[in-house]
Amino acid sequence: MKAVVMAGGEGSRLRPLTIGRPKPMVPLVDKPVLGHILELLKYHGITEVVITLQYLPSVIQDFYGDGSALGLNITYVVEEMPLGTAGGVKNAAAHLNDTFLVISGDALTDFNLQAAVQHHITAGALATLAVYPVPNPLEYGAVVSDENGNITQFLEKPDWSAVRSDRVNTGIYVLEPAVLDYIPDDVAYDFSTELFPDLLQRGERLQAYVAEGYWCDVGTISEYMRASADLISGKVWLPQPLGATAAAEAVEPSREIPGERQGNTGGTPGFSLPFPRSSPTRRDLILGADVEIAADARIDGPVYLGNAVKIKEGVTIQGPCVVRDYTIVDRYSRLEHCVVWRNTYIGETCELLGAIVCRQCSLKSGTIAYEDVVIGDNCVLDENCVVHPDVKLWPNKRIEPGAVVRESIIWGSRGRRSLFGRAGVSGVVNVDFTPEFAAKLGSSLGANLPRGSYVVINRDSHRSSRMLIRALMSGLSSAGVDVWDLGEVPVPVARHFVRTNPSAAAGVHVRLSPLDQRVVDIRFMDSQGLDQSRIAERSVERSFSREDFRRAFLDEVGQIDYPADPTAGYIESFVAGVNRDRIRATAPHVHPQLVVDTSHGLGGETMATVLNLLEVDYLPLNGPKLGALRDQFRHQLQHMAKIMGVLDAGVGVKLDVDGERVFLIDERGVVLDDLTAALLLLELAMYANPGAKVALPAVLPRAFETVVDRYDGQIVFTQSELRDLMRAADGDVLFATDGAGHFIFPDLQPVSDGLLATVRLLEYLGLRQAAVSEIVADLPHFFMAHHRVDCPWEAKGTVMRLLNQSYQGDGVVTIDGLKIHFGTEEWVHIGPNPEQPLFEIRAEAADSERATALVKEHGDQLMQWIVASDR
């Protein structure tokens, strides 16, 4: 039997480890990643190996030759251009005449490959995919299969709302030669995103083999560190144990090898596995040949010391730690949870704390490298250098004595695990969000935009936002992108400016978070003024993590412009779309018609201008921004309600500081909760426009459907995130709301606009000729309950799989998780929170007691699954 090893990867996410070497040749403890795969193949009786190459092919060819030194017969097939995973295998079709195995050359695994082949033959499938449960399936291709192992669906890098399984495609396949007929010649073609979905659609039989054991896609720096630690901690079974004398040592098994049994498989042609085999082992200190360790050195494992490593006096090593061949660690240095490649010198009193040091480096005395630092090949750090966390030094760099390196060389940034959340990119000022970070973020955005295009930027009034936005503009300019700086304007104004200017390719808003005054949110908009799509966010995040930015030439650096009156176009379009007659009819005996509190925010001046142009009788509170922030927002809302209680006013509106959300108070001084306020505006909008279409999240109560049905309207159900609501409203939709203070009236623009919502409210009240409290009293009643269940990140995928297996049929809707209908009056929605380790459970029923019981019942079920997954 033959195996095809895919080894053409460039490994851009592993830079600078992969500069000068292909990804499969990155060393993992005692040999390259590819070496571990080749040993596994040999152990399972596969000695005929075809290796597909593309990036730096000669490095692999020169290292392994014809494979005879390993007891293998290796054939190389080089791609002239990148052909993708499937295209690369098709390129090797001339060597594949029988059932064959495909495996990635840049992953670490100890799967029982023979069992996978036997499963494939027994099932009679065209293709069998080895799948493996992982804690977080979002960055992989998830595979959904039935109880017989037949694959029913592929989900490529799903978000949590789309997760149906925690089992992911490992890139290990058993294939029949007929599969090659479905792959086009000489074009880039992928197994997971193209071939397998096509075969599934054609009705071909695809099987999922649920592999046991260990698997790690060594695709990022963090995964590389994890794989290194797991290898020396005994979590991975190896055909050839680590260390010079390991093979002769008697070891104690720590776990059963998956699929192990005596004898061979008894049915796999040309494929025999000599059982039993040793289990993974745990040894605190693994030594190569000729290692020298000073008597007073302190080593706490697990630690691997390669051939001829020298550990001098007073050295402390705290595992997991790898020190490869011919490296010297000089006196009184301290190494903790780090990886040091071969031929490197670590001087006296150095500290490596969670760092990676590549080949042939020299770190002089007193150098300190902190967590997630990567120092590339042939770097020299002179005495007393300090390299801050997440810094990456590209190969062949020299750092002068005493330098404090806070940004990567060449690109200038710090690393970050995940950039985007629901509020955009968030972080603590001058801790997570430094000017360097903001400049790198601007460069990442600019790298994904056309040269010479414009980015519209606005911010709140705080000095931290001003500081960060200047750094962000520098990053954009360095990428050859121009900037329009609008200053302090409401977010709806900035969105309108982006939408109505053809040169604008994106927008950025910087603000202090309404949830934590130490945190800044940076929110990105697309060319239509809508929140950026998830695809666009991933592109920016990819540029950010790779530190692979576009740099403009001297005369192509972007310019920064300051529009004279950025609100003018917005106000003109706003006022032109208002029915003034309806506003004049709003409760004519009430003075003022409106009490408005702008929360010292960005919307104050614009709101005042609009209301004055419309001749609205209103009473302003707080007025234009005075530098105050968002503290005690709810307390201010209650204070406003007391004022409303003694005024002869029609309605009270409080805007948030960005001008996007509104909160309502009726004429009696009663604060309307968010859902009631949303239901009120929906009722008024449908009354004024019967038969209209609205967009609503699937988690809102049935009362919203009742109101729409009352006026023969239509509903477009969406996910709960604001960007999904915006995109659903960008069409023939009259109105959209998330039930949390965001209101969208797309006739101006399909974005949340608190200023427009305020004026629309006045229009509709003028048409309805009724007090707010009277309309609210006639709204349908609803009873909802909400509950949160803590769930470790690593259990989320398992829970989602069990949820989808437990609830199926016509009464189940998969939007933002799972919505389960029980008859016509009750439903439960269960969804994973994308930013926190928990599940959100919402329920509606005929009364509050029953709704509470529903969330408790389903919360208990989730807890059982979570506990079981931890066993």
Tab-separated table of C-alpha atoms in Angstrom, residues 30 36 117 325 335 345 408 431 438-439 495 509 571 588 591 605 616 674 685 843 858:
chain	number	residue	atom	x	y	z
A	30	ASP	CA	14.224	15.469	17.880
A	36	HIS	CA	7.407	11.834	12.808
A	117	VAL	CA	-7.622	1.435	6.348
A	325	ASP	CA	21.387	19.279	19.872
A	335	LEU	CA	14.566	28.413	31.097
A	345	TYR	CA	24.208	29.694	22.779
A	408	SER	CA	8.572	42.681	16.109
A	431	VAL	CA	-2.191	47.282	28.190
A	438	ALA	CA	-3.204	50.224	16.882
A	439	ALA	CA	-0.660	51.003	14.169
A	495	ARG	CA	-21.738	55.280	8.435
A	509	HIS	CA	-14.982	53.958	14.950
A	571	ILE	CA	-28.631	65.932	7.984
A	588	PRO	CA	-50.537	68.879	20.016
A	591	HIS	CA	-45.442	70.578	25.546
A	605	GLU	CA	-25.178	68.565	18.433
A	616	VAL	CA	-39.819	69.932	17.033
A	674	ASP	CA	-35.754	46.993	25.708
A	685	ALA	CA	-44.188	51.044	12.090
A	843	ALA	CA	-37.323	30.420	26.683
A	858	HIS	CA	-32.477	22.608	29.478
